[in-house]
mmCIF file of C-alpha atoms in Angstrom:
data_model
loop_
_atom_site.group_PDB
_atom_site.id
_atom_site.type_symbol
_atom_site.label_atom_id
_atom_site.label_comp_id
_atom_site.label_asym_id
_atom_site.label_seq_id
_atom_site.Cartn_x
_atom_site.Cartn_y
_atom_site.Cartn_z
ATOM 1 C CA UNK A 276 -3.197 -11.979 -3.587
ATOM 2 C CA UNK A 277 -3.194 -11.747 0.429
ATOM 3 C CA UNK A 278 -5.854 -9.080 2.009
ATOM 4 C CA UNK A 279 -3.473 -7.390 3.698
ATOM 5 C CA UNK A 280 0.103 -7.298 2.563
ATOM 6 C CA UNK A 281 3.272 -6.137 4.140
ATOM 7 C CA UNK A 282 6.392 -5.200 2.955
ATOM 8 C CA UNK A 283 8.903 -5.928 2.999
ATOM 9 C CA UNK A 284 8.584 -9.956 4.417
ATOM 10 C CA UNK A 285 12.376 -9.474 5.657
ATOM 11 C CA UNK A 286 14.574 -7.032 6.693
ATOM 12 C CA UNK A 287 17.874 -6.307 8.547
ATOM 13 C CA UNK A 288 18.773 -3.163 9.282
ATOM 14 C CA UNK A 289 21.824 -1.000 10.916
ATOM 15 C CA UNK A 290 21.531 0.522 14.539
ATOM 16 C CA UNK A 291 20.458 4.130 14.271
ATOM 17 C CA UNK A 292 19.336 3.949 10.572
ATOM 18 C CA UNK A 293 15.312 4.726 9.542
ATOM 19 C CA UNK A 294 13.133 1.902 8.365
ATOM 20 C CA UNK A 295 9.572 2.444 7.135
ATOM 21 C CA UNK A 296 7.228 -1.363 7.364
ATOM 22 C CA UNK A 297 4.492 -0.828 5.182
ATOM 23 C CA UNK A 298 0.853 -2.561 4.976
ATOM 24 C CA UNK A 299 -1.734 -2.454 2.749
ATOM 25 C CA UNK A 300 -5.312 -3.894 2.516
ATOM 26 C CA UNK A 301 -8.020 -4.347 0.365
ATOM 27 C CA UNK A 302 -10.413 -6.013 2.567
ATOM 28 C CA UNK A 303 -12.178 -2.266 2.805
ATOM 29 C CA UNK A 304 -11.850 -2.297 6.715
ATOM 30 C CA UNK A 305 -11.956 0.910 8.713
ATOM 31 C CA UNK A 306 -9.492 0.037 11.748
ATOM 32 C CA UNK A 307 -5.787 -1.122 11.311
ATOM 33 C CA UNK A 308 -3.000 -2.110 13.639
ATOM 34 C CA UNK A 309 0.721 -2.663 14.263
ATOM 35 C CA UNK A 310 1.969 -5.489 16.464
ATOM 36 C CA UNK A 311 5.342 -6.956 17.324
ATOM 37 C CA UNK A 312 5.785 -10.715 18.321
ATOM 38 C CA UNK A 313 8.315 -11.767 20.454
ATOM 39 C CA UNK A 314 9.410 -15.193 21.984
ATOM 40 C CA UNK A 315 7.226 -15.661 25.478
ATOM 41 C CA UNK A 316 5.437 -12.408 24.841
ATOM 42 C CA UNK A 317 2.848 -12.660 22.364
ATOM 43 C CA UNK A 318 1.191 -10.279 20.537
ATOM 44 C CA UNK A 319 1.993 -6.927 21.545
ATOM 45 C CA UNK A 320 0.142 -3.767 20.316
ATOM 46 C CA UNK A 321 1.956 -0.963 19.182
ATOM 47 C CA UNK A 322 -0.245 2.016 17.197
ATOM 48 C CA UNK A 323 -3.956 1.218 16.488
ATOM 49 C CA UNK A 324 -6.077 3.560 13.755
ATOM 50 C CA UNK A 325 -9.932 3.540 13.620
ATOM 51 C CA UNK A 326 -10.302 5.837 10.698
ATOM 52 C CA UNK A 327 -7.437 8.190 8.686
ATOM 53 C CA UNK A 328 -7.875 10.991 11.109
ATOM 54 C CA UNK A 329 -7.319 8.408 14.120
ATOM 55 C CA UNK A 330 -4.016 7.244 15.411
ATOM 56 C CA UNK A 331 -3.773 5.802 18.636
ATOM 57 C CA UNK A 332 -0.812 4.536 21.140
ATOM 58 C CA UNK A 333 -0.436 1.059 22.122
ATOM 59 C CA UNK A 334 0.787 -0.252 25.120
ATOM 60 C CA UNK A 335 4.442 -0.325 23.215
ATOM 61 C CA UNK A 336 4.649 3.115 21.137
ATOM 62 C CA UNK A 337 7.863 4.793 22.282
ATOM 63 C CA UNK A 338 10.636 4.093 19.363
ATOM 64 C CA UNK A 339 7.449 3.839 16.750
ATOM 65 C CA UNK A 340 5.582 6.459 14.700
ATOM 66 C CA UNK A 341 2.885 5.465 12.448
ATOM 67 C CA UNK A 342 1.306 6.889 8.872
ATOM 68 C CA UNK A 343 -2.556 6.677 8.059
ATOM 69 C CA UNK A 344 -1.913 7.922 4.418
ATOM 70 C CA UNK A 345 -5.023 6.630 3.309
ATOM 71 C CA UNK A 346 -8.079 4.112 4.744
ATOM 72 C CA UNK A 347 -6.301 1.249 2.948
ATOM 73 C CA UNK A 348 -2.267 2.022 3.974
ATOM 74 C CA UNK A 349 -0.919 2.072 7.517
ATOM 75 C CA UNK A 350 2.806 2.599 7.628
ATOM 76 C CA UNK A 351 4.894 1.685 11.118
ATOM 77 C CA UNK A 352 8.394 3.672 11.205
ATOM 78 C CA UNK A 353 11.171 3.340 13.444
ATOM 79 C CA UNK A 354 13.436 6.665 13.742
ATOM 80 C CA UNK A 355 16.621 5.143 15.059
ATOM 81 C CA UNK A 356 16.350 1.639 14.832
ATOM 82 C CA UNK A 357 17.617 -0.624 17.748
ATOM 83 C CA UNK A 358 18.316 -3.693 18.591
ATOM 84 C CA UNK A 359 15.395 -4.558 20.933
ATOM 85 C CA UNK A 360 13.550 -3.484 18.087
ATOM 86 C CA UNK A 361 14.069 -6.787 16.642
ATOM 87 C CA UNK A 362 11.156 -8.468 16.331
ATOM 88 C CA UNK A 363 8.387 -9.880 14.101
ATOM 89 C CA UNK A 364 6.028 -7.238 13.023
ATOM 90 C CA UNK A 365 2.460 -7.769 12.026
ATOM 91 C CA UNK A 366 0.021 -5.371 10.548
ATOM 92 C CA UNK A 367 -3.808 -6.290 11.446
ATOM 93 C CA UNK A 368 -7.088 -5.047 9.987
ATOM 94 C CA UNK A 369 -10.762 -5.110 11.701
ATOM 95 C CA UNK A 370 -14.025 -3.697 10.563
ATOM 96 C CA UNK A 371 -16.109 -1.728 12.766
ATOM 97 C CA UNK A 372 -19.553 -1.167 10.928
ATOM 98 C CA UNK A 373 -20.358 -4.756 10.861
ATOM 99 C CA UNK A 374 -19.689 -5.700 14.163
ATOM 100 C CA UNK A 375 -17.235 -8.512 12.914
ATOM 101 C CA UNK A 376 -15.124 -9.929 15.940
ATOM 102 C CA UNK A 377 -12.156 -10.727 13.698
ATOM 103 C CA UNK A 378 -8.576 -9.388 13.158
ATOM 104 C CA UNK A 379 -7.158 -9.864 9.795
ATOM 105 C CA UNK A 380 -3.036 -10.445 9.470
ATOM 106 C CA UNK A 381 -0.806 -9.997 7.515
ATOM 107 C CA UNK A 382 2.134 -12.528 6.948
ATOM 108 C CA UNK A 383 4.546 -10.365 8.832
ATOM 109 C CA UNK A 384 7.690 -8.496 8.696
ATOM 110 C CA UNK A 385 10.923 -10.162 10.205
ATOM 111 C CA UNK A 386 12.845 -6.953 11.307
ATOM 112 C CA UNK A 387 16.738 -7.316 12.483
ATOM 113 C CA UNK A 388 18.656 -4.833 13.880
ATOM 114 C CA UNK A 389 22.469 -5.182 14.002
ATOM 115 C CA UNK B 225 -0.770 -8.291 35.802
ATOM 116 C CA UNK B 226 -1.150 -8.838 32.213
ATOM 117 C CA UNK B 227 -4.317 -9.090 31.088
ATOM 118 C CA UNK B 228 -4.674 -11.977 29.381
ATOM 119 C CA UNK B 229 -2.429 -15.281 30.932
ATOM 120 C CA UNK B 230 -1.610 -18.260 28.596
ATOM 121 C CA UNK B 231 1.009 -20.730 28.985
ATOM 122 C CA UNK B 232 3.402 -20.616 26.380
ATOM 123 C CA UNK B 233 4.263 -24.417 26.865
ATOM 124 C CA UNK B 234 5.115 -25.838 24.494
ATOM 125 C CA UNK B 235 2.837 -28.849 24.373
ATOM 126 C CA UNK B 236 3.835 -32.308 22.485
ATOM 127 C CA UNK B 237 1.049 -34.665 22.080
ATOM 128 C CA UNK B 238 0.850 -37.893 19.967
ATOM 129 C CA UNK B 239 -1.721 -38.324 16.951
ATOM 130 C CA UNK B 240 -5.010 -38.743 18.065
ATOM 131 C CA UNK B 241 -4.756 -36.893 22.035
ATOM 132 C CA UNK B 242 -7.785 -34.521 23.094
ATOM 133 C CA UNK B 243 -5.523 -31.640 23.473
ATOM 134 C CA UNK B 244 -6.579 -28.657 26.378
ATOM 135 C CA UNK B 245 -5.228 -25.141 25.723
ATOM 136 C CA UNK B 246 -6.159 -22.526 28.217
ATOM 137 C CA UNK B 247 -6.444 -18.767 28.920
ATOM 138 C CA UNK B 248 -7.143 -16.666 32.393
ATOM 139 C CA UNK B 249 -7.910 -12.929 31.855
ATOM 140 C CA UNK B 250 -7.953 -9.944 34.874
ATOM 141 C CA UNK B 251 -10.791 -8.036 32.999
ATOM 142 C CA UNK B 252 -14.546 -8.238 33.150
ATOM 143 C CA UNK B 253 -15.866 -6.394 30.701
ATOM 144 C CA UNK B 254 -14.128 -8.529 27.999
ATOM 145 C CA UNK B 255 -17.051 -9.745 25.628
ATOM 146 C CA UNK B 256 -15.889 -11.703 22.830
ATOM 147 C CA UNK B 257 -13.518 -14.461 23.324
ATOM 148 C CA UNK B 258 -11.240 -15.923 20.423
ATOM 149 C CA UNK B 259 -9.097 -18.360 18.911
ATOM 150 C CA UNK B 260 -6.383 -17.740 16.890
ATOM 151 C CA UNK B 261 -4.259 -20.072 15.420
ATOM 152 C CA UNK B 262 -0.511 -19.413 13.385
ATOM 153 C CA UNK B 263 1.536 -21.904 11.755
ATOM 154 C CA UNK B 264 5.385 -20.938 11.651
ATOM 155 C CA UNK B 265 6.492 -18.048 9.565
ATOM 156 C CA UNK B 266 2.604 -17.187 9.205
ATOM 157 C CA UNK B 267 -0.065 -14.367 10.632
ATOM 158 C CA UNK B 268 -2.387 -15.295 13.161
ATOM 159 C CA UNK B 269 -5.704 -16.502 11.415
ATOM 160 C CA UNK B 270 -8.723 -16.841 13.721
ATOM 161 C CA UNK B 271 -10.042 -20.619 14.473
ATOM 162 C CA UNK B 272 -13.163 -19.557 17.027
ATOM 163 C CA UNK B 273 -14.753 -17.083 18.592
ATOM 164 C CA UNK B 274 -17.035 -16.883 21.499
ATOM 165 C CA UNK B 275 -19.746 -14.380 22.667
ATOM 166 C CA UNK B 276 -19.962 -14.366 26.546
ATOM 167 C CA UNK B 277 -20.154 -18.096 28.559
ATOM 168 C CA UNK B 278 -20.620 -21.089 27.195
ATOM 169 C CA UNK B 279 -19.334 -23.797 24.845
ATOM 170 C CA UNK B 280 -19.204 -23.181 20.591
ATOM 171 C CA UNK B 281 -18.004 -26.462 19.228
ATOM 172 C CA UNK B 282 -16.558 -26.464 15.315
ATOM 173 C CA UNK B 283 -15.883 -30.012 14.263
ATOM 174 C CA UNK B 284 -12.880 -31.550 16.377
ATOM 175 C CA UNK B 285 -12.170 -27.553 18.207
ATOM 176 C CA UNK B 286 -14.574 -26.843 21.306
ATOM 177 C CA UNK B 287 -14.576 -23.277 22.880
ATOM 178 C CA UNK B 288 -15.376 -22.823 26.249
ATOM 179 C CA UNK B 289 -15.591 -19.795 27.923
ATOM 180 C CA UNK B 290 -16.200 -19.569 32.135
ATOM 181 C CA UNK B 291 -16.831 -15.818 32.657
ATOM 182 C CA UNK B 292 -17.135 -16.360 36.271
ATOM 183 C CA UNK B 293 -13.657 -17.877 36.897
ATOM 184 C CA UNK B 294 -12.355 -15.803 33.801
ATOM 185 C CA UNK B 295 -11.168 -18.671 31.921
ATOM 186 C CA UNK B 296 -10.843 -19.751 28.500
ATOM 187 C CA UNK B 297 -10.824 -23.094 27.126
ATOM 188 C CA UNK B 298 -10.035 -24.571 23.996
ATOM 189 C CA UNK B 299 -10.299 -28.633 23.478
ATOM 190 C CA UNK B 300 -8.992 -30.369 20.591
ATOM 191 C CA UNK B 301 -10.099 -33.879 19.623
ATOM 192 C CA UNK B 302 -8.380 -36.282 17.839
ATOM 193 C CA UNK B 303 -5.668 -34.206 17.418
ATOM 194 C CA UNK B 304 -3.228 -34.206 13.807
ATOM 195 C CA UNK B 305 0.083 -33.428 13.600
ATOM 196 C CA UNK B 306 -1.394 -30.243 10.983
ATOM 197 C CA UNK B 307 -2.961 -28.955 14.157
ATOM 198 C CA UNK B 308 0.524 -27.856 15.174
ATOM 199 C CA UNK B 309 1.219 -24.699 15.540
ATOM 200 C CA UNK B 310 0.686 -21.458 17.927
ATOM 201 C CA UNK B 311 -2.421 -20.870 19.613
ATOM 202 C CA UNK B 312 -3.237 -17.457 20.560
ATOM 203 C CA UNK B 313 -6.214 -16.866 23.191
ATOM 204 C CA UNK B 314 -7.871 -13.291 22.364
ATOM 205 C CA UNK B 315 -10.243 -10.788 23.952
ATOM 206 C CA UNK B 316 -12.174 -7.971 23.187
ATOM 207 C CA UNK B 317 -13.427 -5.001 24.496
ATOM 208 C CA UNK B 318 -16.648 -4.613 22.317
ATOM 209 C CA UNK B 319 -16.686 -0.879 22.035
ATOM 210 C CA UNK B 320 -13.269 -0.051 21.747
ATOM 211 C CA UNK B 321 -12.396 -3.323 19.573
ATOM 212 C CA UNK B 322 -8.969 -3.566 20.853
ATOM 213 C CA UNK B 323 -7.621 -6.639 20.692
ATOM 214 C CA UNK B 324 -5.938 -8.287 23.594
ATOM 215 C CA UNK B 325 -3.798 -11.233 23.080
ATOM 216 C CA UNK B 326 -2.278 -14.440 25.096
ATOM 217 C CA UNK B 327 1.684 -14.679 24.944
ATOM 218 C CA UNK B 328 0.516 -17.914 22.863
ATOM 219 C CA UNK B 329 1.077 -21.805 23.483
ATOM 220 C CA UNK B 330 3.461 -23.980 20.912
ATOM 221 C CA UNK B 331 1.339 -27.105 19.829
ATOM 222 C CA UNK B 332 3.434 -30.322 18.347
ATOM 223 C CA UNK B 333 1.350 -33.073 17.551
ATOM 224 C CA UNK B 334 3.936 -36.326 16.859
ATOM 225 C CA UNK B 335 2.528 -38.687 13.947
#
């Protein structure tokens, strides 16, 4: 099973309509993250979280709200999705008390808005 | 300015070519320096990392990192057509361990 798992792997979605992405982890790490991937543009960070209690903006928040529900789930939601909201989304996972250098990914979420 | 510059190519190489992917960054107090490498319809997984200047070589990948000029470096020898795929230049801000990525440059390596 993957350390950190997203669901769902695809999805396509109306204008306007709610989606939730979802990511889990059992790597035990403290920090997580949401980014999108686009063509030319990398990785782009949306929301970051450093414990449960912690939720931080990215450089790309507005559109995006985020759910800490517990060390081991971060969920990324979109309100009223759009179609510049379609993208390739990856959750990411880091551990602070070791000093480790290294993001963990997920295998992504393929999000399509029609 | 962004702060971390890569070209996004993409590169074709045949079998066998040292290949040269590079990264400039606008931001000093970067410390750590990374590699990241993702194969289509994959995450990123990291190849290399770097702690201020200097070269860290792994088997046929060499890191190089120029803190003076801001540059990154990664060399590839004897390149294989499974070295193709996206490689993402990375950068961190020790004490906030935020992330900052390249845009990410598209690596085919022709048998």
């Amino acid at each position: 099973d993957a350390d950190v798992t997203q669901t769902p792997r695809n999805r396509i979605t109306k204008t306007g309509k709610r989606i939730m992405l979802e990511c889990s982890q059992t790597k035990g790490h403290d920090r997580m993250y949401w980014y999108r991937q686009d063509p030319g543009l990398g990785l782009r960070l949306i929301y970051y979280s450093f414990d449960v209690k912690d939720i931080n903006k990215g450089e790309i928040s507005d559109g995006y709200s985020v759910s800490r529900q517990a060390q081991a789930k971060f969920s990324l939601s979109l309100e009223s999705a759009i179609p510049n909201q379609t993208a390739l989304y990856f959750c990411a996972t880091s551990d602070s008390g070791t000093g480790v250098t290294e993001a963990f990914f997920g295998q992504g979420t393929r999000l399509t808005v029609v | 300015q962004k702060e971390v510059e890569q070209d996004p190519g993409p590169l074709s190489v045949p079998e066998g070519a040292i290949v040269s992917l590079n990264c400039t960054y606008s931001n000093s107090a970067f410390q750590y320096f990374m590699w990241y490498r993702q194969y289509s319809r994959k995450g990123p997984e990291l190849l290399m990392y770097t702690y201020s200047s200097g070269n860290k070589e792994d088997g046929r990948f060499t890191a190089q990192v120029d803190k003076s000029s801001k540059y990154i470096s990664l060399f590839i020898r004897d390149s294989q057509p499974s070295d193709s795929a996206t490689y993402l230049c990375a950068m961190l801000l020790y004490n906030f361990n935020k992330f900052y990525f390249g845009s990410g440059t598209k690596l085919n390596v022709k048998p």
